[in-house]
């Protein structure tokens, strides 16, 4: 019995709770907890950006389909949510991820981290925080990063 517990502890503990036989259960046991994802909007190159958190109704620009650009939405969400230090290398990596196959026309993208949570009134509160602006024809710079998350 101790051997089974040891194997369980080692496999689950070393994989942050994600081990195949147990990976579906957190989806149910974590229901109702806050979550976060990434959202990308296309903005005009001449638009100035406000770094304030906004509701979904107040998002600037137009929706940008990351799947059409060859980007996996889960990879993007993990990149944005797990990056702790947004330096120029991380901004360049994000730009490469989103614009690896650049379009023919100039493109400016604003990447948001969207956080949602259940409220006491059984509704969902959703807020979007702009994180990084990337685009074709521009070098990645810390000026394109929300001042709240800059190193």
Tab-separated table of N, CA, C and O in Angstrom, residues 8-132:
chain	number	residue	atom	x	y	z
A	8	UNK	N	1.929	7.335	-6.488
A	8	UNK	CA	0.924	8.369	-6.706
A	8	UNK	C	1.489	9.750	-6.363
A	8	UNK	O	1.368	10.697	-7.142
A	9	UNK	N	2.086	9.871	-5.208
A	9	UNK	CA	2.630	11.160	-4.773
A	9	UNK	C	3.713	11.659	-5.727
A	9	UNK	O	3.747	12.840	-6.074
A	10	UNK	N	4.588	10.780	-6.153
A	10	UNK	CA	5.664	11.199	-7.051
A	10	UNK	C	5.140	11.612	-8.415
A	10	UNK	O	5.590	12.611	-8.985
A	11	UNK	N	4.205	10.876	-8.967
A	11	UNK	CA	3.714	11.209	-10.314
A	11	UNK	C	2.842	12.453	-10.306
A	11	UNK	O	2.926	13.277	-11.206
A	12	UNK	N	2.026	12.613	-9.301
A	12	UNK	CA	1.154	13.779	-9.253
A	12	UNK	C	1.936	15.014	-8.807
A	12	UNK	O	1.821	16.088	-9.398
A	13	UNK	N	2.752	14.888	-7.796
A	13	UNK	CA	3.489	16.045	-7.279
A	13	UNK	C	4.488	16.597	-8.286
A	13	UNK	O	4.696	17.802	-8.367
A	14	UNK	N	5.117	15.745	-9.048
A	14	UNK	CA	6.126	16.226	-9.997
A	14	UNK	C	5.515	16.733	-11.295
A	14	UNK	O	6.227	17.269	-12.134
A	15	UNK	N	4.223	16.579	-11.492
A	15	UNK	CA	3.570	17.065	-12.705
A	15	UNK	C	2.487	18.088	-12.391
A	15	UNK	O	1.529	18.246	-13.144
A	16	UNK	N	2.632	18.798	-11.291
A	16	UNK	CA	1.707	19.862	-10.894
A	16	UNK	C	0.259	19.383	-10.872
A	16	UNK	O	-0.654	20.094	-11.264
A	17	UNK	N	0.045	18.151	-10.449
A	17	UNK	CA	-1.307	17.617	-10.345
A	17	UNK	C	-1.859	17.068	-11.631
A	17	UNK	O	-2.966	16.559	-11.670
A	18	UNK	N	-1.114	17.163	-12.713
A	18	UNK	CA	-1.579	16.673	-14.003
A	18	UNK	C	-0.889	15.363	-14.359
A	18	UNK	O	0.208	15.348	-14.893
A	19	UNK	N	-1.497	14.291	-14.025
A	19	UNK	CA	-1.022	12.965	-14.393
A	19	UNK	C	-2.210	12.260	-15.006
A	19	UNK	O	-3.317	12.280	-14.452
A	20	UNK	N	-2.049	11.624	-16.145
A	20	UNK	CA	-3.150	11.172	-16.973
A	20	UNK	C	-4.347	10.573	-16.230
A	20	UNK	O	-5.475	11.036	-16.440
A	21	UNK	N	-4.186	9.603	-15.364
A	21	UNK	CA	-5.407	9.043	-14.756
A	21	UNK	C	-6.183	10.041	-13.911
A	21	UNK	O	-7.354	9.854	-13.640
A	22	UNK	N	-5.534	11.118	-13.515
A	22	UNK	CA	-6.179	12.063	-12.614
A	22	UNK	C	-6.448	13.414	-13.281
A	22	UNK	O	-6.979	14.304	-12.647
A	23	UNK	N	-6.076	13.593	-14.526
A	23	UNK	CA	-6.118	14.919	-15.128
A	23	UNK	C	-7.513	15.438	-15.383
A	23	UNK	O	-7.700	16.643	-15.462
A	24	UNK	N	-8.519	14.583	-15.529
A	24	UNK	CA	-9.856	15.103	-15.791
A	24	UNK	C	-10.553	15.573	-14.527
A	24	UNK	O	-11.453	16.381	-14.572
A	25	UNK	N	-10.142	15.098	-13.376
A	25	UNK	CA	-10.851	15.444	-12.154
A	25	UNK	C	-10.705	16.893	-11.716
A	25	UNK	O	-11.677	17.462	-11.238
A	26	UNK	N	-9.560	17.544	-11.889
A	26	UNK	CA	-9.495	18.959	-11.505
A	26	UNK	C	-10.499	19.818	-12.273
A	26	UNK	O	-10.977	20.817	-11.758
A	27	UNK	N	-10.853	19.409	-13.483
A	27	UNK	CA	-11.825	20.167	-14.256
A	27	UNK	C	-13.145	20.253	-13.485
A	27	UNK	O	-13.824	21.275	-13.498
A	28	UNK	N	-13.500	19.206	-12.797
A	28	UNK	CA	-14.749	19.209	-12.045
A	28	UNK	C	-14.556	19.739	-10.624
A	28	UNK	O	-15.398	20.466	-10.118
A	29	UNK	N	-13.455	19.400	-10.004
A	29	UNK	CA	-13.254	19.818	-8.625
A	29	UNK	C	-12.926	21.300	-8.520
A	29	UNK	O	-13.087	21.892	-7.462
A	30	UNK	N	-12.469	21.915	-9.607
A	30	UNK	CA	-12.118	23.334	-9.594
A	30	UNK	C	-13.234	24.207	-10.164
A	30	UNK	O	-13.036	25.405	-10.366
A	31	UNK	N	-14.397	23.622	-10.438
A	31	UNK	CA	-15.504	24.393	-11.012
A	31	UNK	C	-15.861	25.554	-10.088
A	31	UNK	O	-15.925	25.411	-8.881
A	32	UNK	N	-16.104	26.698	-10.676
A	32	UNK	CA	-16.470	27.871	-9.903
A	32	UNK	C	-15.292	28.733	-9.504
A	32	UNK	O	-15.476	29.869	-9.055
A	33	UNK	N	-14.077	28.241	-9.661
A	33	UNK	CA	-12.904	29.056	-9.349
A	33	UNK	C	-12.662	30.061	-10.471
A	33	UNK	O	-13.031	29.822	-11.617
A	34	UNK	N	-12.038	31.193	-10.164
A	34	UNK	CA	-11.706	32.159	-11.220
A	34	UNK	C	-10.811	31.525	-12.283
A	34	UNK	O	-10.051	30.597	-12.000
A	35	UNK	N	-10.889	32.022	-13.502
A	35	UNK	CA	-10.062	31.523	-14.598
A	35	UNK	C	-9.551	32.696	-15.421
A	35	UNK	O	-10.064	33.804	-15.315
A	36	UNK	N	-8.525	32.420	-16.225
A	36	UNK	CA	-8.026	33.471	-17.113
A	36	UNK	C	-7.676	32.866	-18.467
A	36	UNK	O	-7.290	31.702	-18.567
A	37	UNK	N	-7.823	33.680	-19.486
A	37	UNK	CA	-7.497	33.326	-20.858
A	37	UNK	C	-6.892	34.549	-21.525
A	37	UNK	O	-6.835	35.627	-20.951
A	38	UNK	N	-6.497	34.370	-22.766
A	38	UNK	CA	-5.959	35.489	-23.543
A	38	UNK	C	-6.927	35.844	-24.654
A	38	UNK	O	-7.658	34.990	-25.150
A	39	UNK	N	-6.890	37.106	-25.025
A	39	UNK	CA	-7.746	37.615	-26.083
A	39	UNK	C	-6.900	38.567	-26.914
A	39	UNK	O	-6.115	39.347	-26.357
A	40	UNK	N	-7.049	38.515	-28.217
A	40	UNK	CA	-6.266	39.380	-29.099
A	40	UNK	C	-7.221	40.220	-29.937
A	40	UNK	O	-8.189	39.701	-30.509
A	41	UNK	N	-6.938	41.510	-29.982
A	41	UNK	CA	-7.734	42.438	-30.776
A	41	UNK	C	-6.827	43.151	-31.763
A	41	UNK	O	-5.685	43.486	-31.450
A	42	UNK	N	-7.328	43.395	-32.959
A	42	UNK	CA	-6.603	44.157	-33.966
A	42	UNK	C	-6.954	45.625	-33.787
A	42	UNK	O	-8.125	45.993	-33.750
A	43	UNK	N	-5.921	46.436	-33.629
A	43	UNK	CA	-6.120	47.879	-33.459
A	43	UNK	C	-5.417	48.602	-34.600
A	43	UNK	O	-4.502	48.065	-35.227
A	44	UNK	N	-5.841	49.822	-34.844
A	44	UNK	CA	-5.205	50.623	-35.891
A	44	UNK	C	-3.831	51.073	-35.401
A	44	UNK	O	-3.671	51.421	-34.219
A	45	UNK	N	-2.822	51.075	-36.274
A	45	UNK	CA	-1.461	51.461	-35.866
A	45	UNK	C	-1.390	52.855	-35.236
A	45	UNK	O	-0.567	53.101	-34.369
A	46	UNK	N	-2.273	53.756	-35.658
A	46	UNK	CA	-2.223	55.119	-35.125
A	46	UNK	C	-3.005	55.280	-33.814
A	46	UNK	O	-2.934	56.331	-33.179
A	47	UNK	N	-3.728	54.239	-33.391
A	47	UNK	CA	-4.500	54.319	-32.148
A	47	UNK	C	-3.586	54.379	-30.929
A	47	UNK	O	-2.608	53.647	-30.845
A	48	UNK	N	-3.927	55.270	-29.998
A	48	UNK	CA	-3.217	55.258	-28.727
A	48	UNK	C	-3.905	54.222	-27.841
A	48	UNK	O	-5.093	53.958	-27.975
A	49	UNK	N	-3.134	53.653	-26.949
A	49	UNK	CA	-3.636	52.550	-26.131
A	49	UNK	C	-3.757	52.985	-24.683
A	49	UNK	O	-2.850	53.590	-24.119
A	50	UNK	N	-4.880	52.647	-24.080
A	50	UNK	CA	-5.054	52.818	-22.647
A	50	UNK	C	-4.743	51.473	-22.007
A	50	UNK	O	-5.211	50.432	-22.467
A	51	UNK	N	-3.948	51.478	-20.959
A	51	UNK	CA	-3.571	50.232	-20.286
A	51	UNK	C	-4.534	49.891	-19.154
A	51	UNK	O	-4.281	48.997	-18.362
A	52	UNK	N	-5.658	50.575	-19.090
A	52	UNK	CA	-6.636	50.323	-18.038
A	52	UNK	C	-7.414	49.038	-18.299
A	52	UNK	O	-7.709	48.687	-19.451
A	53	UNK	N	-7.789	48.360	-17.226
A	53	UNK	CA	-8.640	47.180	-17.315
A	53	UNK	C	-10.030	47.623	-17.741
A	53	UNK	O	-10.548	48.631	-17.260
A	54	UNK	N	-10.623	46.868	-18.668
A	54	UNK	CA	-11.933	47.231	-19.211
A	54	UNK	C	-12.870	46.027	-19.196
A	54	UNK	O	-12.432	44.885	-19.069
A	55	UNK	N	-14.156	46.309	-19.376
A	55	UNK	CA	-15.133	45.236	-19.523
A	55	UNK	C	-15.091	44.741	-20.969
A	55	UNK	O	-14.508	45.381	-21.846
A	56	UNK	N	-15.741	43.648	-21.209
A	56	UNK	CA	-15.750	43.079	-22.559
A	56	UNK	C	-16.451	44.011	-23.548
A	56	UNK	O	-16.130	44.009	-24.730
A	57	UNK	N	-17.378	44.811	-23.084
A	57	UNK	CA	-18.095	45.743	-23.957
A	57	UNK	C	-17.240	46.919	-24.394
A	57	UNK	O	-17.552	47.575	-25.380
A	58	UNK	N	-16.173	47.203	-23.650
A	58	UNK	CA	-15.355	48.384	-23.920
A	58	UNK	C	-14.021	48.054	-24.592
A	58	UNK	O	-13.129	48.897	-24.633
A	59	UNK	N	-13.867	46.846	-25.118
A	59	UNK	CA	-12.604	46.459	-25.759
A	59	UNK	C	-12.366	47.277	-27.027
A	59	UNK	O	-13.276	47.438	-27.838
A	60	UNK	N	-11.155	47.790	-27.210
A	60	UNK	CA	-10.863	48.540	-28.432
A	60	UNK	C	-10.600	47.590	-29.609
A	60	UNK	O	-10.294	46.416	-29.424
A	61	UNK	N	-10.723	48.125	-30.811
A	61	UNK	CA	-10.365	47.366	-32.004
A	61	UNK	C	-11.367	46.293	-32.378
A	61	UNK	O	-12.498	46.257	-31.903
A	62	UNK	N	-10.882	45.404	-33.254
A	62	UNK	CA	-11.702	44.314	-33.782
A	62	UNK	C	-11.138	42.978	-33.333
A	62	UNK	O	-9.926	42.857	-33.142
A	63	UNK	N	-11.981	41.956	-33.205
A	63	UNK	CA	-11.461	40.630	-32.822
A	63	UNK	C	-10.456	40.118	-33.854
A	63	UNK	O	-10.590	40.363	-35.051
A	64	UNK	N	-9.436	39.428	-33.361
A	64	UNK	CA	-8.422	38.817	-34.221
A	64	UNK	C	-8.423	37.326	-33.936
A	64	UNK	O	-8.207	36.911	-32.795
A	65	UNK	N	-8.687	36.527	-34.947
A	65	UNK	CA	-8.734	35.077	-34.788
A	65	UNK	C	-7.333	34.480	-34.780
A	65	UNK	O	-6.680	34.404	-35.821
A	66	UNK	N	-6.852	34.079	-33.613
A	66	UNK	CA	-5.492	33.550	-33.521
A	66	UNK	C	-5.368	32.214	-34.242
A	66	UNK	O	-4.310	31.898	-34.784
A	67	UNK	N	-6.432	31.418	-34.284
A	67	UNK	CA	-6.376	30.123	-34.963
A	67	UNK	C	-6.132	30.319	-36.462
A	67	UNK	O	-5.399	29.538	-37.078
A	68	UNK	N	-6.718	31.360	-37.033
A	68	UNK	CA	-6.495	31.654	-38.448
A	68	UNK	C	-5.046	32.022	-38.726
A	68	UNK	O	-4.545	31.832	-39.814
A	69	UNK	N	-4.382	32.582	-37.715
A	69	UNK	CA	-2.971	32.925	-37.835
A	69	UNK	C	-2.053	31.766	-37.486
A	69	UNK	O	-0.839	31.932	-37.434
A	70	UNK	N	-2.631	30.585	-37.213
A	70	UNK	CA	-1.830	29.406	-36.908
A	70	UNK	C	-1.379	29.308	-35.465
A	70	UNK	O	-0.444	28.574	-35.149
A	71	UNK	N	-2.029	30.038	-34.571
A	71	UNK	CA	-1.648	30.039	-33.157
A	71	UNK	C	-2.679	29.239	-32.366
A	71	UNK	O	-3.885	29.433	-32.529
A	72	UNK	N	-2.200	28.336	-31.529
A	72	UNK	CA	-3.085	27.585	-30.655
A	72	UNK	C	-3.499	28.480	-29.486
A	72	UNK	O	-2.642	29.051	-28.801
A	73	UNK	N	-4.802	28.607	-29.265
A	73	UNK	CA	-5.309	29.506	-28.219
A	73	UNK	C	-4.829	29.096	-26.832
A	73	UNK	O	-4.570	29.953	-25.987
A	74	UNK	N	-4.697	27.814	-26.578
A	74	UNK	CA	-4.239	27.354	-25.267
A	74	UNK	C	-2.767	27.712	-25.067
A	74	UNK	O	-2.369	28.154	-23.986
A	75	UNK	N	-1.958	27.556	-26.117
A	75	UNK	CA	-0.549	27.952	-26.014
A	75	UNK	C	-0.419	29.448	-25.737
A	75	UNK	O	0.401	29.867	-24.917
A	76	UNK	N	-1.225	30.239	-26.418
A	76	UNK	CA	-1.195	31.687	-26.199
A	76	UNK	C	-1.612	32.028	-24.774
A	76	UNK	O	-0.955	32.823	-24.098
A	77	UNK	N	-2.683	31.412	-24.296
A	77	UNK	CA	-3.153	31.678	-22.932
A	77	UNK	C	-2.098	31.293	-21.910
A	77	UNK	O	-1.861	32.024	-20.941
A	78	UNK	N	-1.438	30.152	-22.110
A	78	UNK	CA	-0.375	29.741	-21.186
A	78	UNK	C	0.799	30.704	-21.233
A	78	UNK	O	1.370	31.050	-20.194
A	79	UNK	N	1.172	31.135	-22.422
A	79	UNK	CA	2.291	32.070	-22.566
A	79	UNK	C	2.004	33.361	-21.808
A	79	UNK	O	2.840	33.858	-21.048
A	80	UNK	N	0.818	33.907	-22.012
A	80	UNK	CA	0.475	35.192	-21.392
A	80	UNK	C	0.307	35.039	-19.882
A	80	UNK	O	0.811	35.853	-19.110
A	81	UNK	N	-0.371	33.995	-19.443
A	81	UNK	CA	-0.653	33.876	-18.010
A	81	UNK	C	0.556	33.435	-17.195
A	81	UNK	O	0.660	33.775	-16.022
A	82	UNK	N	1.484	32.707	-17.806
A	82	UNK	CA	2.621	32.189	-17.040
A	82	UNK	C	3.879	33.037	-17.140
A	82	UNK	O	4.846	32.779	-16.432
A	83	UNK	N	3.865	34.029	-18.012
A	83	UNK	CA	5.028	34.913	-18.102
A	83	UNK	C	5.016	35.864	-16.916
A	83	UNK	O	4.060	36.616	-16.713
A	84	UNK	N	6.073	35.805	-16.127
A	84	UNK	CA	6.177	36.652	-14.945
A	84	UNK	C	6.896	37.960	-15.248
A	84	UNK	O	6.546	39.000	-14.714
A	85	UNK	N	7.923	37.899	-16.082
A	85	UNK	CA	8.721	39.089	-16.404
A	85	UNK	C	8.581	39.368	-17.893
A	85	UNK	O	9.030	38.587	-18.732
A	86	UNK	N	7.951	40.486	-18.213
A	86	UNK	CA	7.774	40.878	-19.606
A	86	UNK	C	8.932	41.771	-20.028
A	86	UNK	O	8.847	42.988	-20.008
A	87	UNK	N	10.031	41.140	-20.434
A	87	UNK	CA	11.158	41.903	-20.951
A	87	UNK	C	11.070	41.913	-22.479
A	87	UNK	O	10.133	41.371	-23.066
A	88	UNK	N	12.054	42.526	-23.119
A	88	UNK	CA	12.012	42.639	-24.585
A	88	UNK	C	12.062	41.279	-25.269
A	88	UNK	O	11.461	41.091	-26.328
A	89	UNK	N	12.754	40.299	-24.670
A	89	UNK	CA	12.801	38.955	-25.258
A	89	UNK	C	11.434	38.291	-25.238
A	89	UNK	O	11.045	37.622	-26.196
A	90	UNK	N	10.684	38.460	-24.148
A	90	UNK	CA	9.346	37.856	-24.060
A	90	UNK	C	8.386	38.541	-25.026
A	90	UNK	O	7.539	37.893	-25.641
A	91	UNK	N	8.507	39.855	-25.173
A	91	UNK	CA	7.661	40.570	-26.121
A	91	UNK	C	7.977	40.105	-27.545
A	91	UNK	O	7.077	39.874	-28.355
A	92	UNK	N	9.265	39.933	-27.838
A	92	UNK	CA	9.668	39.446	-29.164
A	92	UNK	C	9.138	38.035	-29.405
A	92	UNK	O	8.696	37.710	-30.520
A	93	UNK	N	9.153	37.193	-28.381
A	93	UNK	CA	8.636	35.831	-28.520
A	93	UNK	C	7.132	35.845	-28.779
A	93	UNK	O	6.625	35.084	-29.609
A	94	UNK	N	6.421	36.722	-28.092
A	94	UNK	CA	4.982	36.838	-28.314
A	94	UNK	C	4.701	37.336	-29.726
A	94	UNK	O	3.806	36.848	-30.406
A	95	UNK	N	5.486	38.309	-30.165
A	95	UNK	CA	5.311	38.827	-31.520
A	95	UNK	C	5.578	37.736	-32.550
A	95	UNK	O	4.846	37.599	-33.525
A	96	UNK	N	6.610	36.942	-32.321
A	96	UNK	CA	6.911	35.842	-33.233
A	96	UNK	C	5.792	34.811	-33.231
A	96	UNK	O	5.414	34.285	-34.280
A	97	UNK	N	5.245	34.527	-32.059
A	97	UNK	CA	4.150	33.566	-31.967
A	97	UNK	C	2.941	34.035	-32.777
A	97	UNK	O	2.348	33.274	-33.537
A	98	UNK	N	2.593	35.304	-32.634
A	98	UNK	CA	1.395	35.820	-33.288
A	98	UNK	C	1.608	36.194	-34.746
A	98	UNK	O	0.670	36.160	-35.538
A	99	UNK	N	2.829	36.580	-35.090
A	99	UNK	CA	3.083	37.090	-36.438
A	99	UNK	C	4.206	36.342	-37.143
A	99	UNK	O	4.989	36.937	-37.879
A	100	UNK	N	4.291	35.028	-36.904
A	100	UNK	CA	5.349	34.239	-37.546
A	100	UNK	C	5.202	34.268	-39.056
A	100	UNK	O	6.181	34.285	-39.787
A	101	UNK	N	3.972	34.265	-39.538
A	101	UNK	CA	3.690	34.365	-40.967
A	101	UNK	C	2.975	35.696	-41.181
A	101	UNK	O	1.747	35.756	-41.200
A	102	UNK	N	3.754	36.798	-41.294
A	102	UNK	CA	3.129	38.123	-41.294
A	102	UNK	C	2.213	38.339	-42.494
A	102	UNK	O	2.490	37.856	-43.589
A	103	UNK	N	1.131	39.051	-42.278
A	103	UNK	CA	0.232	39.371	-43.385
A	103	UNK	C	0.858	40.406	-44.309
A	103	UNK	O	1.869	41.013	-43.971
A	104	UNK	N	0.249	40.588	-45.459
A	104	UNK	CA	0.794	41.542	-46.427
A	104	UNK	C	0.612	42.983	-45.972
A	104	UNK	O	1.417	43.843	-46.256
A	105	UNK	N	-0.470	43.259	-45.269
A	105	UNK	CA	-0.713	44.624	-44.805
A	105	UNK	C	-0.239	44.770	-43.360
A	105	UNK	O	-0.163	43.787	-42.628
A	106	UNK	N	0.075	45.991	-42.945
A	106	UNK	CA	0.502	46.202	-41.554
A	106	UNK	C	-0.594	45.744	-40.584
A	106	UNK	O	-1.776	45.865	-40.858
A	107	UNK	N	-0.146	45.226	-39.469
A	107	UNK	CA	-1.083	44.681	-38.490
A	107	UNK	C	-0.595	45.004	-37.089
A	107	UNK	O	0.568	44.763	-36.768
A	108	UNK	N	-1.441	45.597	-36.284
A	108	UNK	CA	-1.138	45.859	-34.881
A	108	UNK	C	-2.116	45.060	-34.037
A	108	UNK	O	-3.328	45.124	-34.259
A	109	UNK	N	-1.579	44.317	-33.085
A	109	UNK	CA	-2.403	43.472	-32.227
A	109	UNK	C	-2.212	43.871	-30.772
A	109	UNK	O	-1.096	44.147	-30.344
A	110	UNK	N	-3.288	43.882	-30.034
A	110	UNK	CA	-3.261	44.155	-28.611
A	110	UNK	C	-3.700	42.887	-27.895
A	110	UNK	O	-4.796	42.383	-28.138
A	111	UNK	N	-2.820	42.362	-27.054
A	111	UNK	CA	-3.072	41.109	-26.346
A	111	UNK	C	-3.573	41.430	-24.941
A	111	UNK	O	-2.935	42.192	-24.215
A	112	UNK	N	-4.703	40.839	-24.598
A	112	UNK	CA	-5.320	41.040	-23.290
A	112	UNK	C	-5.233	39.753	-22.477
A	112	UNK	O	-5.267	38.652	-23.033
A	113	UNK	N	-5.164	39.919	-21.180
A	113	UNK	CA	-5.393	38.812	-20.261
A	113	UNK	C	-6.787	39.028	-19.699
A	113	UNK	O	-7.067	40.045	-19.067
A	114	UNK	N	-7.655	38.073	-19.966
A	114	UNK	CA	-9.046	38.167	-19.539
A	114	UNK	C	-9.229	37.288	-18.312
A	114	UNK	O	-8.858	36.115	-18.317
A	115	UNK	N	-9.787	37.873	-17.275
A	115	UNK	CA	-10.051	37.125	-16.040
A	115	UNK	C	-11.545	37.135	-15.779
A	115	UNK	O	-12.208	38.158	-15.934
A	116	UNK	N	-12.046	35.987	-15.361
A	116	UNK	CA	-13.476	35.851	-15.082
A	116	UNK	C	-13.657	35.119	-13.765
A	116	UNK	O	-12.821	34.315	-13.356
A	117	UNK	N	-14.770	35.437	-13.121
A	117	UNK	CA	-15.098	34.781	-11.856
A	117	UNK	C	-16.605	34.799	-11.688
A	117	UNK	O	-17.300	35.655	-12.239
A	118	UNK	N	-17.091	33.836	-10.925
A	118	UNK	CA	-18.505	33.823	-10.581
A	118	UNK	C	-18.767	34.873	-9.510
A	118	UNK	O	-17.948	35.070	-8.617
A	119	UNK	N	-19.908	35.519	-9.608
A	119	UNK	CA	-20.281	36.504	-8.596
A	119	UNK	C	-21.301	35.896	-7.646
A	119	UNK	O	-21.807	34.794	-7.886
A	120	UNK	N	-21.612	36.619	-6.600
A	120	UNK	CA	-22.597	36.144	-5.628
A	120	UNK	C	-23.997	36.054	-6.210
A	120	UNK	O	-24.864	35.387	-5.655
A	121	UNK	N	-24.229	36.731	-7.329
A	121	UNK	CA	-25.559	36.723	-7.941
A	121	UNK	C	-25.663	35.713	-9.077
A	121	UNK	O	-26.512	35.839	-9.951
A	122	UNK	N	-24.790	34.719	-9.069
A	122	UNK	CA	-24.791	33.651	-10.084
A	122	UNK	C	-24.591	34.162	-11.506
A	122	UNK	O	-25.136	33.629	-12.462
A	123	UNK	N	-23.819	35.202	-11.648
A	123	UNK	CA	-23.426	35.668	-12.969
A	123	UNK	C	-21.903	35.613	-13.043
A	123	UNK	O	-21.237	35.223	-12.092
A	124	UNK	N	-21.369	35.999	-14.173
A	124	UNK	CA	-19.924	35.947	-14.375
A	124	UNK	C	-19.406	37.370	-14.582
A	124	UNK	O	-19.930	38.112	-15.416
A	125	UNK	N	-18.402	37.758	-13.818
A	125	UNK	CA	-17.738	39.051	-13.981
A	125	UNK	C	-16.486	38.829	-14.822
A	125	UNK	O	-15.647	38.003	-14.480
A	126	UNK	N	-16.395	39.547	-15.928
A	126	UNK	CA	-15.274	39.380	-16.853
A	126	UNK	C	-14.591	40.726	-17.039
A	126	UNK	O	-15.239	41.717	-17.386
A	127	UNK	N	-13.262	40.749	-16.819
A	127	UNK	CA	-12.471	41.957	-17.020
A	127	UNK	C	-11.267	41.634	-17.884
A	127	UNK	O	-10.653	40.579	-17.736
A	128	UNK	N	-10.926	42.551	-18.766
A	128	UNK	CA	-9.806	42.360	-19.688
A	128	UNK	C	-8.739	43.420	-19.421
A	128	UNK	O	-9.035	44.610	-19.411
A	129	UNK	N	-7.507	42.963	-19.221
A	129	UNK	CA	-6.385	43.864	-18.985
A	129	UNK	C	-5.442	43.802	-20.185
A	129	UNK	O	-4.954	42.720	-20.526
A	130	UNK	N	-5.197	44.934	-20.854
A	130	UNK	CA	-4.233	44.918	-21.960
A	130	UNK	C	-2.834	44.632	-21.419
A	130	UNK	O	-2.418	45.229	-20.430
A	131	UNK	N	-2.146	43.700	-22.047
A	131	UNK	CA	-0.812	43.314	-21.599
A	131	UNK	C	0.274	43.816	-22.532
A	131	UNK	O	1.206	44.465	-22.100
A	132	UNK	N	0.151	43.484	-23.815
A	132	UNK	CA	1.230	43.780	-24.758
A	132	UNK	C	0.639	44.158	-26.115
A	132	UNK	O	-0.357	43.575	-26.546
